[in-house]
Amino acid sequence: MGTQTLSKDPFNIIITGVGGQGNVLASRVLANMLVHRGYDVTIGETFGASQRGGSVMSHIRVSARGAWSPQIPKGKADMVVSLEPVEAIRVMKDYGNEEVRILVNDRPIYPVGVIAGELNYPARDEIEGALKDLSKHVWFIDATEEAIRLGNPILGNVIMIGAACGLGILPVGRAEFAEVMKGSLAADKLEINLTAFDLGAAKLAATA
Amino acid sequence: MSKLIDPREGVRVLLMGNEAIVRGALEAGVNVAAGYPGTPSSEIVQNLADVAGERNLYVEWSVNEKVAMEVAAAASFAKLRSLCAMKQNGVNVASDFLLHLTAAGTRGGMVLVACDDPGALSSVNEGESRHFARMVEVPLLEPGDFQEAKDMTKWAFELSEEIRNLVVLRSVTRMSHASGNVTLGRLSDAQPKAEFKYDGFILDPLEGPVVSAPVPYKHTLQQEKLKRVREIFEGSPFNTYAGPEKPDLLVVTSSACTLYSREAIHVLGVKDRVGLLKLGTTWPLPPELLKRHLASTDRVLIVEEVIPFLEENVKILAAETALEIGAKTFFGKNDGTLPSIGELNPDLVAAAIAKILGIDHVAMPPDYEKKATLMSFAKAPNRELTFCPGCPHRASFWAIHHALLMDNRLGFVCGDIGCYSMAALPCGFSTLKTLHAMGSGAGVASGFGQLHRFGMEQPAMTVCGDSTFFASVMPALVNAIHHRADLTVVVLDNSGTAMTGFQPHPGLKVNAMGGDVPALDIARICAAMGAKVEVRDPFQLEEARGTLIGLLEEKGVKVLIMRQMCALSPEKRAKKKYEVQVDEALCLGETCGCNRLCTRVFRCPGLVWDKERKKARVDEVLCAGCGVCALICPAEAIRKEEVA
Ligand code: SF4
Ligand code: SF4
């Protein structure tokens, strides 16, 4: 599913979500896949607040030309993988543009302000409308639901990585995913992760 | 096997800045490492501890940063190589020893890794550690990328041995917590024997006693070492220049700002007009190198974070050599070209360069920016920080908050640094009213506890974590007891240094390397000091609150230990104690008395208010199963069932 080379250098990916969603791990996996293919990757992440319900974002810069800033310049994201719906909207303010590919996990995590009734969480079609107004390429994926069906909600992140690869614009795919996961997982866990990856990839391959 | 001890030289791997520092230390053959946890430094000591067995190291989480530096110094005096790592605030804690240490000198290579947090991404201030190097007259290194983080750390040990003094390596959050490719070098196989020689001549740096006297001699010697450092820095490969021979503008920078500056020049497409002098050795500055570059232009922009440290030092040098290099116009923080607070990024640097050069630079089409900004404000509700689902602090502060309300004397809580700092926010029912350094809550409350003689009737309370108790609360407690202060201390004992990722502390039976160690009992320590001590489980809300109300009424120093493991502790994670559900038939919601008490006030993220159904609901993915909300609900609509 992967391309031969980078369609842009540096290619800028944002993985965004909420503390506790496994954002940092997801960005490591994707980054290591790219390192595996020989690319220079710089990841910038803020995880001081990562366990405590704040917005958490990783910036992945992929290049054949060395290290870049761990913060993507304004308006220069090429792909956004959002593990939570409104987080996708939030990153567009600083990094968005009309061509950015946006992949959204469809499962909301409500901010405490929303839980407390002080703030409003927009309805699903409002979120979709907002994102489509900001980019030509938006996909919603029921990753957490699928992951619960597979037996563990955390697999939602793997489904999202699979979906990102399924888009067919990254120079990596299943082989690199398997290679990276092999290094960090027990054999019995590998299979379910591959299933999740394939599931995500298939969702995008069908629509892209 | 950890990639940090991968023996293959020349292999390229993805390393976090902190991991690169660790690899550099291992390639240098570090023997002893010590530190105290603090973001963004914690991974350094943690990663060294993880490979301590394989690499024959001694690694400890010391009780605080000052002791960490002392432990590392001892290794250096015994001719071993040692490293200590801490966040900037920790350097303040260690600074008393730091001054003595650098005046007396070191033996085996010794490196202090100081990690600053520009923008206070995970801090309560934007402290700065670079000026310590100038203050205590030792060299300062700042890596500008991940490869350098490794290579520079390795070299820092050699430099330290060459001048027989401490070397400071300063990192920032965007270096320590960012990742990039690093080519591995050879791991050291040196196996030195530790020996402390002390009976040589008093002035013998390697065999005499380690003291800073006689001061005139030792201080002169220290400054001579710095002169030597200056010469070494003149030829350092960590100082590089990219750009035209005679640039329209010279950018001088260091640290993560190197990456921002490089990107800004790229974004603006001005590499033929702008030169980038990237310095890895920022104190003392190499004068000849700077003179050469300053002479090549008349406009200079200095790019750095927090205080204008580099800017001031470059300006001093420019003033001293003005006749040789000519007059310059300086841009930076002092003249407002760059913001004087917060962290930088490529856009801020690009805007500064564009302004100086008079370039029209639009990072984002204004229409798009306006639309995206509006959308973000209208449709992306703010995420306030909060305690994790199932966090014992939420329960503890619920008990504290209600005890203070029922006590009805406008009592308040003095706090310090940890997850529980968030109790200043609504998630902790805004209970904290002062918030300062580690251990300061107890010290400040000890002071409040004396003010009854001036008519103050409000009871003073303080909270601290278990790790903080050992690090810096004990002296304040001694002070309060000895001086008969009236105060209630709540120790939030969650069995680890939760905020920074569960580093062990003296209250636990395990050390950084996984070894068996004796645990010190906080309750017995407080009792031995002479305090009245109670221990409660904060999840038993009623009991905890009742105990607290009783203690508030008593005179003297009272300690309540709230003992319940952190929700994220490895023992608890993914193991729910209770299955929790809301019985919709019983939930009163908005319609009656409770007015959504659980979601509006208690605010555990595991609880959701279902707008359509007008009922509370438990989110089964987020809920940690602590069962506390079941105790809160006045209608007993939240049902908990013990998981078998
Ligand atoms: S049981 Fe209640 S208070 Fe505890 S984590 Fe779940 S929702 Fe939160
Ligand atoms: S669950 Fe209890 S506290 Fe929450 S809204 Fe219903 S009755 Fe009120």
Coordinates of C-alpha atoms in Angstrom, one line a residue, chain B residues 307-509:
Chain B
I307 CA 16.0 35.0 29.7
P308 CA 18.3 36.9 27.3
F309 CA 21.3 35.0 28.5
L310 CA 23.1 34.5 25.2
E311 CA 22.0 37.9 24.1
E312 CA 23.7 39.6 27.0
N313 CA 26.9 37.6 26.7
V314 CA 27.2 38.3 23.0
K315 CA 26.6 42.0 23.6
I316 CA 29.3 42.1 26.2
L317 CA 31.7 40.6 23.8
A318 CA 30.6 42.9 21.1
A319 CA 31.2 45.9 23.4
E320 CA 34.6 44.7 24.3
T321 CA 35.6 44.3 20.7
A322 CA 33.7 47.2 19.2
L323 CA 36.8 48.8 17.7
E324 CA 37.6 45.6 15.8
I325 CA 34.2 44.4 14.7
G326 CA 32.4 47.8 14.3
A327 CA 29.0 48.9 15.5
K328 CA 26.1 46.4 15.3
T329 CA 22.3 46.5 15.6
F330 CA 21.1 43.8 17.9
F331 CA 17.7 42.2 17.7
G332 CA 16.3 39.7 20.2
K333 CA 14.4 39.8 23.4
N334 CA 15.6 43.1 24.8
D335 CA 14.3 45.1 21.9
G336 CA 11.1 43.1 21.7
T337 CA 11.8 41.5 18.3
L338 CA 11.2 38.1 20.0
P339 CA 8.8 37.6 22.9
S340 CA 10.4 37.7 26.3
I341 CA 8.3 34.9 27.7
G342 CA 7.1 31.5 26.6
E343 CA 8.8 29.0 24.2
L344 CA 9.7 29.8 20.7
N345 CA 8.7 28.0 17.5
P346 CA 9.6 28.3 13.8
D347 CA 6.8 30.8 13.2
L348 CA 7.9 33.2 15.8
V349 CA 11.5 33.1 14.5
A350 CA 10.3 33.5 10.9
A351 CA 8.2 36.5 11.9
A352 CA 11.2 38.1 13.6
I353 CA 13.5 37.5 10.6
A354 CA 10.8 38.7 8.2
K355 CA 10.3 41.9 10.2
I356 CA 14.1 42.7 10.3
L357 CA 14.5 42.0 6.6
G358 CA 11.3 43.8 5.6
I359 CA 9.9 40.6 4.0
D360 CA 6.1 40.1 3.6
H361 CA 5.5 36.7 5.2
V362 CA 2.0 35.2 5.5
A363 CA 2.1 31.8 7.2
M364 CA -1.6 31.1 6.6
P365 CA -4.0 32.7 4.2
P366 CA -5.9 35.2 6.5
D367 CA -9.4 34.0 5.4
Y368 CA -8.5 30.4 6.3
E369 CA -6.9 31.5 9.5
K370 CA -10.0 33.4 10.5
K371 CA -12.3 30.6 9.7
A372 CA -10.2 27.9 11.4
T373 CA -9.8 30.1 14.5
L374 CA -13.6 30.8 14.8
M375 CA -14.3 27.1 14.3
S376 CA -11.8 26.1 17.0
F377 CA -13.4 28.5 19.5
A378 CA -16.9 27.6 18.7
K379 CA -16.6 23.8 18.2
A380 CA -13.6 22.6 20.1
P381 CA -14.5 22.9 23.8
N382 CA -11.5 23.6 26.0
R383 CA -9.9 20.7 27.9
E384 CA -9.1 21.8 31.4
L385 CA -6.6 19.7 33.1
T386 CA -8.1 17.3 35.6
F387 CA -7.3 14.4 37.8
C388 CA -7.4 11.0 36.1
P389 CA -10.6 8.9 36.4
G390 CA -10.3 7.0 39.7
C391 CA -7.6 9.3 41.0
P392 CA -7.4 9.2 44.9
H393 CA -6.7 13.0 44.9
R394 CA -10.2 13.8 43.7
A395 CA -11.6 11.9 46.6
S396 CA -9.1 13.4 49.1
F397 CA -9.9 16.9 48.0
W398 CA -13.6 16.2 48.1
A399 CA -13.1 15.2 51.8
I400 CA -10.8 18.3 52.5
H401 CA -13.1 20.7 50.7
H402 CA -16.2 19.5 52.6
A403 CA -14.3 19.3 55.9
L404 CA -13.2 22.9 55.5
L405 CA -16.8 24.0 54.6
M406 CA -18.2 22.2 57.6
D407 CA -15.5 23.6 59.9
N408 CA -16.8 27.0 58.8
R409 CA -13.8 29.2 59.7
L410 CA -12.6 30.0 56.2
G411 CA -9.8 27.5 56.4
F412 CA -7.5 27.0 53.4
V413 CA -4.9 24.7 52.0
C414 CA -1.2 25.6 51.1
G415 CA 0.2 23.4 48.3
D416 CA 3.3 22.5 46.4
I417 CA 4.4 20.5 43.3
G418 CA 2.8 17.3 42.1
C419 CA -0.3 16.1 40.4
Y420 CA -2.1 17.6 43.4
S421 CA -1.1 21.1 42.3
M422 CA -4.1 20.8 40.1
A423 CA -6.3 21.1 43.2
A424 CA -6.0 24.8 42.6
L425 CA -8.4 24.1 39.7
P426 CA -12.1 23.2 39.8
C427 CA -11.1 19.5 39.5
G428 CA -9.8 19.7 43.1
F429 CA -12.7 22.0 44.0
S430 CA -10.3 25.0 44.0
T431 CA -9.0 23.9 47.4
L432 CA -5.3 25.1 47.1
K433 CA -4.9 28.7 47.9
T434 CA -1.1 29.0 47.8
L435 CA 1.2 27.1 45.4
H436 CA 5.0 27.2 45.5
A437 CA 8.1 25.1 45.5
M438 CA 8.4 21.4 46.6
G439 CA 7.8 21.4 50.4
S440 CA 6.7 25.0 50.5
G441 CA 3.1 24.2 51.4
A442 CA 4.3 22.9 54.7
G443 CA 6.6 25.8 55.3
V444 CA 4.1 28.4 54.4
A445 CA 1.4 26.7 56.5
S446 CA 3.9 26.5 59.4
G447 CA 4.0 30.3 59.1
F448 CA 0.3 30.7 58.9
G449 CA 0.1 28.4 62.0
Q450 CA 1.7 31.2 64.1
L451 CA -0.6 34.0 63.1
H452 CA -3.4 33.3 65.7
R453 CA -1.5 35.8 67.9
F454 CA -2.5 38.5 65.4
G455 CA -6.1 37.5 65.5
M456 CA -6.2 35.1 62.6
E457 CA -8.9 32.5 63.2
Q458 CA -8.6 30.6 59.9
P459 CA -7.2 27.1 60.3
A460 CA -4.1 26.4 58.1
M461 CA -3.8 23.2 56.2
T462 CA -1.2 21.8 53.8
V463 CA -1.0 18.9 51.4
C464 CA 2.0 17.1 50.1
G465 CA 2.7 13.9 48.1
D466 CA 4.6 11.0 49.6
S467 CA 7.7 11.6 47.4
T468 CA 7.6 15.3 48.3
F469 CA 7.3 14.5 52.0
F470 CA 10.8 12.9 52.0
A471 CA 12.2 15.4 49.5
S472 CA 11.5 18.6 51.4
V473 CA 8.5 18.5 53.7
M474 CA 10.3 16.9 56.7
P475 CA 12.4 20.0 57.6
A476 CA 9.2 22.2 57.5
L477 CA 7.4 19.7 59.7
V478 CA 10.2 19.8 62.2
N479 CA 10.0 23.5 62.2
A480 CA 6.3 23.6 62.7
I481 CA 6.4 21.1 65.6
H482 CA 9.3 22.7 67.3
H483 CA 7.7 26.1 67.2
R484 CA 4.3 24.9 68.2
A485 CA 2.5 25.9 65.0
D486 CA -1.2 25.0 64.6
L487 CA -1.6 23.2 61.4
T488 CA -3.1 20.1 59.7
V489 CA -0.9 18.3 57.2
V490 CA -2.5 15.9 54.7
V491 CA 0.0 13.5 53.1
L492 CA -1.5 12.2 49.8
D493 CA 0.2 8.9 49.9
N494 CA -0.3 7.3 46.5
S495 CA 2.7 5.0 46.6
G496 CA 5.0 6.7 44.0
T497 CA 6.0 9.8 42.2
A498 CA 2.9 9.7 40.1
M499 CA 3.3 13.0 38.2
T500 CA 6.6 12.0 36.5
G501 CA 5.8 8.3 36.0
F502 CA 6.1 6.3 39.2
Q503 CA 9.7 6.7 40.2
P504 CA 10.2 5.0 43.6
H505 CA 11.0 7.0 46.7
P506 CA 12.2 6.2 50.3
G507 CA 8.7 5.2 51.3
L508 CA 8.8 2.2 49.0
K509 CA 10.5 -1.2 49.2

